[in-house]
Amino acid sequence: MVKDVEQYGLEEMGWDKVPTEIIDKSMIELMDLTGRNILVTGAGGPCLGQAICNRVASLGANVICVGRREENTRDTAEKVAKRWGVKTWVFTCDLTKYDEVGACFKAIHDEVGRIDVLVNSANFNAGGPFKDFTEEQIKLSVEGPYVSVINTCRHICDYMIPQGGGKIINISSEASQRSDNVNLSVYGASKSAVNGLTRSLAGELAQYGIIVNGVAAGVMFKKTLRAMFENPTEENLGIRASMVGTVQDTILKRVSIPEEVASTVAFLCSDACTYIAGQTIFNGGGATV
């Protein structure tokens, strides 16, 4: 039966959910994260986690730094607080352990209160020829990049749903879309799974006001990668070859730095991003075009 013409109104268009308050704001105002509490996993790592902490803090956000190693995570938190004048907190846990993540997030909620954004940037990559992979390498390459994201996304629901919403940003990789992932096959597959999780959760959690997106990073020039190229060995030849191949396949013909990916994450955290959902933004210089 065709509905009465009057039944097709603004309510069906979801007008009551449209953030009309952004209309008269400047882009600078929309990017302002002052007072937001942003939880960043992998904050103690030497690469992307630190860059994300600094990027969002530079826009005024308070940063909840979560990592496996307390010393490294605390170092990041202290530097971010000193540089940007924001609040930071330090929490440690093994993100691959479901119950441990649950206990950690409860402690965070009890101490900090509202968590506005979860950024899943913790990562692990056990590279090597697939034919030589051990059970331990397989386990690490699935649990680190993928299972940890499932765990954090599941537990953040316990807090974001009651508070009326929030944002989740999952860090993926260009390897999730490439077929020539020499020595990165399991890692690439795990990141493909992260992309799928991002899409599925976006659809399922939108009803609770939770916006889920992802960012797929390309080859980032970090300390470990620099060391690999400055000290070439037979053992790292395959990974170096894969990295060079990926970089040469980019439109921009260069490697990236973590801050370039962190800037995309900061945008997704902000009120400048209110109508993007379920997307994984490929931030790899055009490697998958």
Short mmCIF file of C-alpha atoms in Angstrom, two decimals:
data_model
loop_
_atom_site.label_atom_id
_atom_site.label_comp_id
_atom_site.label_asym_id
_atom_site.label_seq_id
_atom_site.Cartn_x
_atom_site.Cartn_y
_atom_site.Cartn_z
CA MET A 1 0.00 0.00 0.00
CA VAL A 2 1.28 3.45 -0.91
CA LYS A 3 1.69 5.72 2.10
CA ASP A 4 -0.26 8.93 2.38
CA VAL A 5 1.78 11.74 0.85
CA GLU A 6 1.96 13.52 4.22
CA GLN A 7 3.72 10.53 5.76
CA TYR A 8 6.84 11.23 3.70
CA GLY A 9 8.19 14.08 5.76
CA LEU A 10 11.30 15.35 7.48
CA GLU A 11 11.14 12.58 10.05
CA GLU A 12 11.71 9.95 7.37
CA MET A 13 14.61 12.05 6.07
CA GLY A 14 16.25 11.87 9.48
CA TRP A 15 16.29 15.64 9.76
CA ASP A 16 16.18 15.50 13.56
CA LYS A 17 19.61 13.83 13.47
CA VAL A 18 21.29 16.36 11.17
CA PRO A 19 24.02 18.36 13.00
CA THR A 20 22.76 21.77 11.90
CA GLU A 21 24.96 23.42 14.52
CA ILE A 22 27.96 22.96 12.20
CA ILE A 23 26.51 25.18 9.46
CA ASP A 24 27.82 28.49 10.77
CA LYS A 25 31.07 27.17 12.22
CA SER A 26 34.45 27.69 10.60
CA MET A 27 36.65 24.75 9.66
CA ILE A 28 38.97 25.75 12.48
CA GLU A 29 36.08 25.50 14.93
CA LEU A 30 34.99 22.13 13.54
CA MET A 31 38.51 20.72 13.94
CA ASP A 32 38.71 21.89 17.56
CA LEU A 33 38.91 18.86 19.86
CA THR A 34 39.17 20.80 23.12
CA GLY A 35 37.73 18.81 26.01
CA ARG A 36 37.36 15.55 24.05
CA ASN A 37 38.84 12.42 25.61
CA ILE A 38 40.50 10.31 22.93
CA LEU A 39 41.78 6.81 23.69
CA VAL A 40 44.74 5.78 21.53
CA THR A 41 46.05 2.21 21.61
CA GLY A 42 49.65 1.57 20.64
CA ALA A 43 50.56 4.91 22.20
CA GLY A 44 53.86 3.57 23.47
CA GLY A 45 55.08 2.53 20.04
CA PRO A 46 57.75 4.48 18.18
CA CYS A 47 55.61 5.35 15.18
CA LEU A 48 51.95 5.97 14.41
CA GLY A 49 50.54 5.80 17.94
CA GLN A 50 52.75 8.66 19.10
CA ALA A 51 51.96 10.69 16.00
CA ILE A 52 48.21 10.30 16.55
CA CYS A 53 48.52 11.29 20.21
CA ASN A 54 50.35 14.46 19.21
CA ARG A 55 48.00 15.32 16.34
CA VAL A 56 44.79 15.13 18.38
CA ALA A 57 46.42 16.84 21.36
CA SER A 58 47.50 19.70 19.10
CA LEU A 59 43.78 20.28 18.47
CA GLY A 60 43.02 20.36 22.19
CA ALA A 61 42.06 16.76 22.93
CA ASN A 62 42.93 15.02 26.16
CA VAL A 63 44.67 11.73 25.40
CA ILE A 64 44.27 8.36 27.07
CA CYS A 65 47.49 6.56 26.18
CA VAL A 66 47.20 2.76 26.15
CA GLY A 67 50.15 0.50 25.45
CA ARG A 68 51.77 -2.76 26.43
CA ARG A 69 54.96 -1.27 27.89
CA GLU A 70 54.35 1.18 30.72
CA GLU A 71 57.68 3.00 30.41
CA ASN A 72 57.23 3.75 26.70
CA THR A 73 53.55 4.64 27.08
CA ARG A 74 54.28 6.97 29.99
CA ASP A 75 57.04 8.63 28.01
CA THR A 76 54.59 9.40 25.21
CA ALA A 77 51.96 10.70 27.63
CA GLU A 78 54.40 12.99 29.44
CA LYS A 79 55.79 14.45 26.22
CA VAL A 80 52.31 15.05 24.80
CA ALA A 81 51.09 16.74 27.99
CA LYS A 82 54.16 18.96 28.18
CA ARG A 83 54.10 19.93 24.52
CA TRP A 84 50.39 20.66 24.12
CA GLY A 85 49.18 21.44 27.64
CA VAL A 86 46.45 18.81 27.65
CA LYS A 87 45.53 16.08 30.11
CA THR A 88 46.97 12.63 29.50
CA TRP A 89 46.52 9.29 31.21
CA VAL A 90 48.54 6.08 31.06
CA PHE A 91 47.11 2.56 31.03
CA THR A 92 48.77 -0.70 30.08
CA CYS A 93 47.35 -4.03 28.97
CA ASP A 94 47.73 -6.83 26.45
CA LEU A 95 45.08 -5.97 23.87
CA THR A 96 44.98 -9.56 22.59
CA LYS A 97 43.55 -10.69 25.97
CA TYR A 98 39.79 -10.13 26.09
CA ASP A 99 39.39 -9.99 29.87
CA GLU A 100 42.48 -7.83 30.29
CA VAL A 101 41.09 -5.28 27.85
CA GLY A 102 37.79 -5.30 29.71
CA ALA A 103 39.50 -4.60 33.03
CA CYS A 104 41.64 -1.87 31.46
CA PHE A 105 38.68 -0.08 29.89
CA LYS A 106 36.74 -0.23 33.16
CA ALA A 107 39.69 1.36 34.93
CA ILE A 108 39.84 4.04 32.24
CA HIS A 109 36.13 4.79 32.55
CA ASP A 110 36.32 4.90 36.35
CA GLU A 111 39.22 7.39 36.31
CA VAL A 112 38.59 9.44 33.18
CA GLY A 113 34.86 9.24 32.59
CA ARG A 114 33.57 9.77 29.09
CA ILE A 115 35.57 8.31 26.18
CA ASP A 116 34.68 10.26 23.04
CA VAL A 117 36.88 8.45 20.51
CA LEU A 118 38.68 5.11 20.35
CA VAL A 119 41.61 4.95 17.94
CA ASN A 120 42.91 1.42 17.38
CA SER A 121 46.50 2.00 16.28
CA ALA A 122 48.25 -0.83 18.14
CA ASN A 123 49.93 -3.10 15.63
CA PHE A 124 52.22 -6.08 15.17
CA ASN A 125 53.72 -7.58 12.06
CA ALA A 126 55.52 -10.93 11.99
CA GLY A 127 56.89 -10.81 8.46
CA GLY A 128 58.51 -13.59 6.50
CA PRO A 129 57.87 -16.08 3.69
CA PHE A 130 54.47 -17.71 4.23
CA LYS A 131 55.87 -21.18 3.45
CA ASP A 132 58.18 -20.83 6.46
CA PHE A 133 55.66 -19.35 8.90
CA THR A 134 55.53 -20.95 12.34
CA GLU A 135 52.42 -21.37 14.44
CA GLU A 136 53.65 -18.56 16.68
CA GLN A 137 54.12 -16.18 13.74
CA ILE A 138 50.62 -16.95 12.48
CA LYS A 139 49.18 -16.35 15.93
CA LEU A 140 51.00 -13.04 16.35
CA SER A 141 50.04 -11.84 12.86
CA VAL A 142 46.35 -12.46 13.54
CA GLU A 143 46.02 -11.54 17.21
CA GLY A 144 48.04 -8.32 17.07
CA PRO A 145 46.49 -6.60 14.04
CA TYR A 146 42.97 -8.09 14.25
CA VAL A 147 41.90 -9.80 17.47
CA SER A 148 43.05 -6.81 19.51
CA VAL A 149 40.72 -4.57 17.48
CA ILE A 150 37.76 -6.89 18.09
CA ASN A 151 38.50 -6.84 21.82
CA THR A 152 38.72 -3.06 22.12
CA CYS A 153 35.68 -2.42 19.92
CA ARG A 154 33.62 -4.86 21.95
CA HIS A 155 34.53 -3.37 25.32
CA ILE A 156 34.18 0.27 24.25
CA CYS A 157 30.53 -0.48 23.44
CA ASP A 158 29.88 -0.89 27.17
CA TYR A 159 30.67 2.80 27.63
CA MET A 160 29.86 4.52 24.34
CA ILE A 161 26.34 3.10 24.07
CA PRO A 162 25.17 4.35 27.51
CA GLN A 163 26.71 7.79 26.89
CA GLY A 164 24.84 8.15 23.60
CA GLY A 165 27.60 7.62 21.07
CA GLY A 166 31.17 8.27 20.09
CA LYS A 167 33.63 7.41 17.36
CA ILE A 168 35.80 4.40 16.58
CA ILE A 169 38.72 4.65 14.15
CA ASN A 170 40.52 1.46 13.16
CA ILE A 171 43.99 1.66 11.64
CA SER A 172 44.38 -0.68 8.68
CA SER A 173 46.99 -0.99 5.94
CA GLU A 174 47.35 -0.70 2.18
CA ALA A 175 48.45 -4.35 2.46
CA SER A 176 44.78 -5.22 2.98
CA GLN A 177 44.08 -4.44 -0.69
CA ARG A 178 47.28 -5.56 -2.40
CA SER A 179 47.99 -9.02 -3.80
CA ASP A 180 51.78 -8.64 -3.88
CA ASN A 181 52.36 -8.58 -0.14
CA VAL A 182 55.69 -10.39 -0.19
CA ASN A 183 56.35 -11.66 3.35
CA LEU A 184 53.21 -9.89 4.59
CA SER A 185 50.48 -12.33 3.54
CA VAL A 186 48.99 -13.07 6.97
CA TYR A 187 49.33 -9.45 8.06
CA GLY A 188 47.55 -8.27 4.91
CA ALA A 189 44.77 -10.78 5.50
CA SER A 190 44.36 -9.60 9.09
CA LYS A 191 44.08 -6.00 7.95
CA SER A 192 41.48 -7.04 5.36
CA ALA A 193 39.53 -8.47 8.27
CA VAL A 194 39.84 -5.14 10.08
CA ASN A 195 38.33 -3.41 7.03
CA GLY A 196 35.42 -5.84 7.11
CA LEU A 197 34.94 -5.32 10.83
CA THR A 198 34.90 -1.56 10.30
CA ARG A 199 32.10 -1.85 7.73
CA SER A 200 30.06 -4.28 9.81
CA LEU A 201 30.38 -2.34 13.05
CA ALA A 202 29.50 0.91 11.30
CA GLY A 203 26.19 -0.61 10.26
CA GLU A 204 25.48 -2.23 13.60
CA LEU A 205 26.53 0.57 15.95
CA ALA A 206 25.13 3.59 14.09
CA GLN A 207 21.80 3.13 15.90
CA TYR A 208 23.64 3.96 19.12
CA GLY A 209 25.26 7.11 17.76
CA ILE A 210 28.64 5.45 17.23
CA ILE A 211 30.41 6.32 13.97
CA VAL A 212 33.00 3.78 12.84
CA ASN A 213 35.66 4.39 10.18
CA GLY A 214 39.16 3.24 9.32
CA VAL A 215 42.41 4.57 7.90
CA ALA A 216 44.67 2.34 5.81
CA ALA A 217 48.29 3.41 6.11
CA GLY A 218 50.92 2.84 3.47
CA VAL A 219 54.64 2.36 4.00
CA MET A 220 55.69 4.72 6.78
CA PHE A 221 59.31 5.63 7.30
CA LYS A 222 59.83 4.86 10.97
CA LYS A 223 62.90 4.00 13.02
CA THR A 224 62.66 0.24 12.49
CA LEU A 225 62.23 0.63 8.74
CA ARG A 226 65.11 3.09 8.51
CA ALA A 227 67.33 0.68 10.44
CA MET A 228 66.39 -2.12 8.06
CA PHE A 229 67.51 -0.11 5.04
CA GLU A 230 70.61 1.27 6.72
CA ASN A 231 71.65 -2.23 7.80
CA PRO A 232 70.54 -4.55 4.96
CA THR A 233 70.74 -8.28 5.61
CA GLU A 234 69.73 -11.45 3.83
CA GLU A 235 67.00 -11.91 6.44
CA ASN A 236 65.31 -8.58 5.73
CA LEU A 237 65.82 -8.66 1.96
CA GLY A 238 62.29 -9.90 1.27
CA ILE A 239 60.62 -7.25 3.40
CA ARG A 240 62.78 -4.50 1.89
CA ALA A 241 61.87 -5.69 -1.59
CA SER A 242 58.17 -5.65 -0.71
CA MET A 243 58.40 -2.15 0.77
CA VAL A 244 60.28 -0.73 -2.22
CA GLY A 245 57.79 -2.34 -4.59
CA THR A 246 54.87 -0.79 -2.72
CA VAL A 247 56.47 2.66 -2.66
CA GLN A 248 57.24 2.52 -6.38
CA ASP A 249 53.60 1.60 -7.02
CA THR A 250 52.36 4.78 -5.34
CA ILE A 251 51.29 7.72 -7.44
CA LEU A 252 53.49 10.01 -5.33
CA LYS A 253 56.56 7.74 -5.62
CA ARG A 254 57.64 8.17 -2.03
CA VAL A 255 57.34 6.74 1.43
CA SER A 256 55.08 8.44 3.99
CA ILE A 257 55.66 9.63 7.53
CA PRO A 258 53.34 8.79 10.47
CA GLU A 259 52.16 12.39 10.82
CA GLU A 260 50.51 12.22 7.39
CA VAL A 261 48.33 9.33 8.53
CA ALA A 262 47.73 10.94 11.92
CA SER A 263 46.29 14.03 10.22
CA THR A 264 43.61 11.89 8.56
CA VAL A 265 42.80 10.30 11.90
CA ALA A 266 42.47 13.74 13.51
CA PHE A 267 39.97 14.77 10.83
CA LEU A 268 37.86 11.67 11.48
CA CYS A 269 37.90 12.46 15.21
CA SER A 270 36.54 15.96 14.65
CA ASP A 271 33.16 17.56 13.98
CA ALA A 272 34.39 18.25 10.45
CA CYS A 273 33.60 14.58 9.87
CA THR A 274 29.94 13.88 10.60
CA TYR A 275 28.68 12.09 7.48
CA ILE A 276 31.40 9.55 6.73
CA ALA A 277 30.67 6.08 8.11
CA GLY A 278 31.87 2.56 7.44
CA GLN A 279 34.72 3.77 5.25
CA THR A 280 38.39 2.84 5.27
CA ILE A 281 40.29 5.82 3.89
CA PHE A 282 43.41 4.73 2.02
CA ASN A 283 46.23 7.00 3.10
CA GLY A 284 49.02 5.39 1.10
CA GLY A 285 49.96 7.81 -1.63
CA GLY A 286 47.76 6.13 -4.21
CA ALA A 287 49.26 2.65 -3.95
CA THR A 288 45.90 0.97 -4.53
CA VAL A 289 44.46 3.25 -7.23
#
